[in-house]
Short mmCIF file of C-alpha atoms in Angstrom, two decimals:
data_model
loop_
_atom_site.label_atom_id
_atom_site.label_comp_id
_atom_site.label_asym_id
_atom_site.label_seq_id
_atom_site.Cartn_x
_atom_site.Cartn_y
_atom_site.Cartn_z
CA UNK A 15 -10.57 2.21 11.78
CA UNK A 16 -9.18 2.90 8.49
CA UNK A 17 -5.32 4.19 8.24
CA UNK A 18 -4.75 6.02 4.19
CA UNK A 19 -0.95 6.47 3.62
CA UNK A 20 -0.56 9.10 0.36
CA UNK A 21 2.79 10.44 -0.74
CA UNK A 22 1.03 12.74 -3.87
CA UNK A 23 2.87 12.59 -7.16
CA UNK A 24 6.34 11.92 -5.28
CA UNK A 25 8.19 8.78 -5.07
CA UNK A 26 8.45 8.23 -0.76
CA UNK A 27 9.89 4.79 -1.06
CA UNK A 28 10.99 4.54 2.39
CA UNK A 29 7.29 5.45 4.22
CA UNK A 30 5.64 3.08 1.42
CA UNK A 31 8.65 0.27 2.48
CA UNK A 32 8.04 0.86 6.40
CA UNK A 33 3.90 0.32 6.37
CA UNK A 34 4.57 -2.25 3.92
CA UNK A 35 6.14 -4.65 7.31
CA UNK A 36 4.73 -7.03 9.00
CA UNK A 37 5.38 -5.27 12.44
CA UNK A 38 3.81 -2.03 10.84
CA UNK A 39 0.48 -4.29 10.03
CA UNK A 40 0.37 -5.77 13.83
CA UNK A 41 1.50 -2.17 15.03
CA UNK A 42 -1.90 -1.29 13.22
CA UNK A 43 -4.17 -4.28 14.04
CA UNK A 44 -3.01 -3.97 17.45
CA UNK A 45 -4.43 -0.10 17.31
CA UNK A 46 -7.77 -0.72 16.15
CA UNK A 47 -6.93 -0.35 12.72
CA UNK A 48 -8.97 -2.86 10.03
CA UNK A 49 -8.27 -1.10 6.90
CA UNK A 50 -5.09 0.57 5.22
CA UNK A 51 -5.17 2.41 1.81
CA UNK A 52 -1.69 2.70 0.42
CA UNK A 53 -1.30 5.83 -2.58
CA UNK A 54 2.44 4.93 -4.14
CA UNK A 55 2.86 7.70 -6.44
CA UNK A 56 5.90 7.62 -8.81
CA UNK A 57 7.68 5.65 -6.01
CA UNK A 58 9.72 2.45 -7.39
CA UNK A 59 9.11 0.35 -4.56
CA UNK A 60 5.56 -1.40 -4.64
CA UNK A 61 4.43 -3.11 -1.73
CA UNK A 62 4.64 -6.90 -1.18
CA UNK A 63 2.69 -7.39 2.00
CA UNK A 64 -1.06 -7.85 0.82
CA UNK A 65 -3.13 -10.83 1.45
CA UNK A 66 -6.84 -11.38 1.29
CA UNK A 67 -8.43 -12.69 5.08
CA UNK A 68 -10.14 -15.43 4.50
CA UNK A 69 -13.46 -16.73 5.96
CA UNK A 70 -12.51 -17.79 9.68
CA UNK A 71 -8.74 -17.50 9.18
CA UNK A 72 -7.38 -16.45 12.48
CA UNK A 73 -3.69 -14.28 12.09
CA UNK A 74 -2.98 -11.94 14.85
CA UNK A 75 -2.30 -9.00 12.60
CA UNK A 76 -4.25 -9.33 9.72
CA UNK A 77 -5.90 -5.98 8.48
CA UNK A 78 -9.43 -6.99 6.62
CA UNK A 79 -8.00 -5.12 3.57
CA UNK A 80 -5.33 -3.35 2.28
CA UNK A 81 -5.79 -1.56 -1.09
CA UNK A 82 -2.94 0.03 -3.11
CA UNK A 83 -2.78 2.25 -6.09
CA UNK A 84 -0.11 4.75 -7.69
CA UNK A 85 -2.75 7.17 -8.81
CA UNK A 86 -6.72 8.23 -8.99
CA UNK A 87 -8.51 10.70 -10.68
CA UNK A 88 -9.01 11.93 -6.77
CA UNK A 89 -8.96 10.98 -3.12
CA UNK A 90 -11.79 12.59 -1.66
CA UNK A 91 -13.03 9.19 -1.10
CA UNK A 92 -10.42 8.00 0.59
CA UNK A 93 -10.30 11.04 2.75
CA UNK A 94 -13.48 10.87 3.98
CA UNK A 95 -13.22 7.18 4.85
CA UNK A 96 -9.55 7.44 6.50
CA UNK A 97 -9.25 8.17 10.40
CA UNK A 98 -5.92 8.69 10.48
CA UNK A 99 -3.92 10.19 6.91
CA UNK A 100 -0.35 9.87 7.02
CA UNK A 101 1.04 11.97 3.88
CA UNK A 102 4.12 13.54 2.91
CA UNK A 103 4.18 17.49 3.78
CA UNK A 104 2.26 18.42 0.64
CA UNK A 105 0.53 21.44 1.44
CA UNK A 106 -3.06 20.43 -0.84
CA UNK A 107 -2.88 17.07 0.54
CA UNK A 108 -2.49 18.79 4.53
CA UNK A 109 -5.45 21.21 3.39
CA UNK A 110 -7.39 18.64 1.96
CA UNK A 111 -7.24 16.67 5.60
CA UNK A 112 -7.43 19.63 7.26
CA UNK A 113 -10.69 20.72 5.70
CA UNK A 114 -11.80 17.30 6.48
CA UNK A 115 -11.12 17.78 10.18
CA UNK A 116 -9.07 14.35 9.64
CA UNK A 117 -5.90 13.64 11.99
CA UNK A 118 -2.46 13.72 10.04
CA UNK A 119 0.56 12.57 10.75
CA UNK A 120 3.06 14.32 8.26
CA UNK A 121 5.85 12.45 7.39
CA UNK A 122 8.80 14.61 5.58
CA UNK A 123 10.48 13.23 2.84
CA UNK A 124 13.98 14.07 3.56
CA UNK A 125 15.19 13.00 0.33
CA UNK A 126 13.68 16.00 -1.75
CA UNK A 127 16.13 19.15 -2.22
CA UNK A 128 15.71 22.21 -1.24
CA UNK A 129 12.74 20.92 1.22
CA UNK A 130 10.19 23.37 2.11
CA UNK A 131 8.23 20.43 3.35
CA UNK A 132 10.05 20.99 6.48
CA UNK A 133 9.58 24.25 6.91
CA UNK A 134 5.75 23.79 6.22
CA UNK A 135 5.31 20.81 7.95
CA UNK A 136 6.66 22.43 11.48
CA UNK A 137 4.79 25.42 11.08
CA UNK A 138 1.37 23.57 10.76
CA UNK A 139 3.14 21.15 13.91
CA UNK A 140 3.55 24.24 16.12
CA UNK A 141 -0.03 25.85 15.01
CA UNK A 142 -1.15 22.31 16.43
CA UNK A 143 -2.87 21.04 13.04
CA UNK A 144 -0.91 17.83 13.36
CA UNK A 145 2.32 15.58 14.15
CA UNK A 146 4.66 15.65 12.58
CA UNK A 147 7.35 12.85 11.77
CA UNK A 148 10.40 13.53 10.83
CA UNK A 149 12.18 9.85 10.56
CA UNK A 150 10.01 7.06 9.35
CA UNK A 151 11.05 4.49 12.23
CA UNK A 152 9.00 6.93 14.60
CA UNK A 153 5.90 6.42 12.77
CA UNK A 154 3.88 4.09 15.29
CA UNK A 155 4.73 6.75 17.83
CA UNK A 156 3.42 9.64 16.30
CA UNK A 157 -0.13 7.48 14.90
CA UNK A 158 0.45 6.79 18.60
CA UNK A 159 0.09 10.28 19.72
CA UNK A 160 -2.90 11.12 16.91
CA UNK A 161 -5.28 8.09 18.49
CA UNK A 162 -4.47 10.08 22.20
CA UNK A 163 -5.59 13.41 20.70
CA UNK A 164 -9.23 14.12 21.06
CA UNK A 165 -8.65 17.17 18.53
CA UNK A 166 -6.06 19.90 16.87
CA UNK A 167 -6.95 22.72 15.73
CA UNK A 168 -9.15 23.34 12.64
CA UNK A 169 -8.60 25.81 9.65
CA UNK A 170 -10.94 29.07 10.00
CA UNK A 171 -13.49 28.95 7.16
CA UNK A 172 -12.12 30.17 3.56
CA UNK A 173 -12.71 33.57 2.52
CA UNK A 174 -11.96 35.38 -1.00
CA UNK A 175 -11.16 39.17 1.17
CA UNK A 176 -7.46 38.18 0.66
CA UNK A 177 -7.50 36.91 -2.86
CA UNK A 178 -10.12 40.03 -4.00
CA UNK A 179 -7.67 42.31 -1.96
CA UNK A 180 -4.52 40.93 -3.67
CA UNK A 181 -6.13 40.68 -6.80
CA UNK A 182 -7.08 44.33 -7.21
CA UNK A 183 -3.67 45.59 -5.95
CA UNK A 184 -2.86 43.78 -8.96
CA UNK A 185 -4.82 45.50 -11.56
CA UNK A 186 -4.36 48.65 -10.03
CA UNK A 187 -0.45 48.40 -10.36
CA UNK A 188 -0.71 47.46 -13.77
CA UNK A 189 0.52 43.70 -13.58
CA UNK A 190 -2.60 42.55 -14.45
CA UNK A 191 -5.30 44.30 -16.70
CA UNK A 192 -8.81 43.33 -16.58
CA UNK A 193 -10.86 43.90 -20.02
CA UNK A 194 -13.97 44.50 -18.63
CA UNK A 195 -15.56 44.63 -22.11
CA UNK A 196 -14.10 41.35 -22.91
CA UNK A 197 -14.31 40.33 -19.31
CA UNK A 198 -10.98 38.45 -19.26
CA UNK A 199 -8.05 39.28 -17.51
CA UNK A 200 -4.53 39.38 -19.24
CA UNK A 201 -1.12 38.81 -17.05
CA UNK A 202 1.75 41.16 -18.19
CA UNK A 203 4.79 40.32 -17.26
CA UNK A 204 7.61 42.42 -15.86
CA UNK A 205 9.92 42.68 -18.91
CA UNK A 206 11.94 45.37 -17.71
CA UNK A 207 15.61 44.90 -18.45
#
């Protein structure tokens, strides 16, 4: 199985730190897991833990490969590949996964003010989309408790009604004005006051 750990454009130093142990790594090998894929964003802590397995080497918690990057031009790749994401409580990264009909474990970053990856994170935890992990040392439990799920719940299939809606209730109060001879549409903001 392949684990991908992604904290987005954020630094997470302490997830990147905690799967970056070797007790993490036999937590993993012990689970099933061969492969780990490590996205470090602007964090400042890079991770010291990577070795290559070589040819009839026998370690009990060696991973066959552990690859590690700050940033790529995108991650569907490494999506599709991963059985288990653990992320931060981005909401594109969650809908990415979710889309995917991947497992997440959502790990908030308690560090970041004003954080609305709480709030989002429990919301998508109670509507049973995935665990949620709110201090890093509980990680193993929670990957724990995504390997005994058979399923969550999936998102319902995208539809434009809501945008379309939205979007005319915008023209038709005046915010926005389409040119439908230039066929272009111009934002005007509120200046009043």
């Amino acid at each position: 199985m392949r684990l991908l750990v992604t904290v987005g454009s954020h630094s997470f130093d302490e997830l990147i730190e905690h799967v970056d142990k070797k007790e993490f790594h036999r937590f993993l090998w012990k689970s099933g897991f061969s492969q780990m894929t490590v996205q470090i964003g602007n964090g400042s802590y890079v991770p010291k833990l990577t070795y290559d397995k070589r040819e009839g080497e026998k370690n009990e918690f060696l991973l066959e490969g552990i690859n590690i990057f700050r940033f790529k031009s995108s991650l569907d790749e490494d999506f599709e590949k991963a059985d288990i994401v653990v992320t931060h409580a981005g909401a594109g990264t969650t809908f990415q996964c979710l889309r995917r009909k991947k497992k997440i474990v959502t790990v908030v970053n308690a560090n970041l003010m004003n954080n609305h990856q709480m709030e989002f994170a429990q919301f998508m935890y109670l509507s049973n989309y995935l665990e949620i992990c709110k201090c890093v040392s509980n990680l193993e439990k929670h990957i724990c408790e995504c390997l005994k799920r058979e399923r969550y719940e999936t998102l319902p299939e995208p539809t434009t009604d809501h945008f379309l809606r939205d979007l005319d209730s915008l023209i038709d109060s005046g915010v926005i004005r389409h040119h439908r001879e230039f066929n272009h549409i111009t934002y005007l903001p509120n200046c009043s006051g």
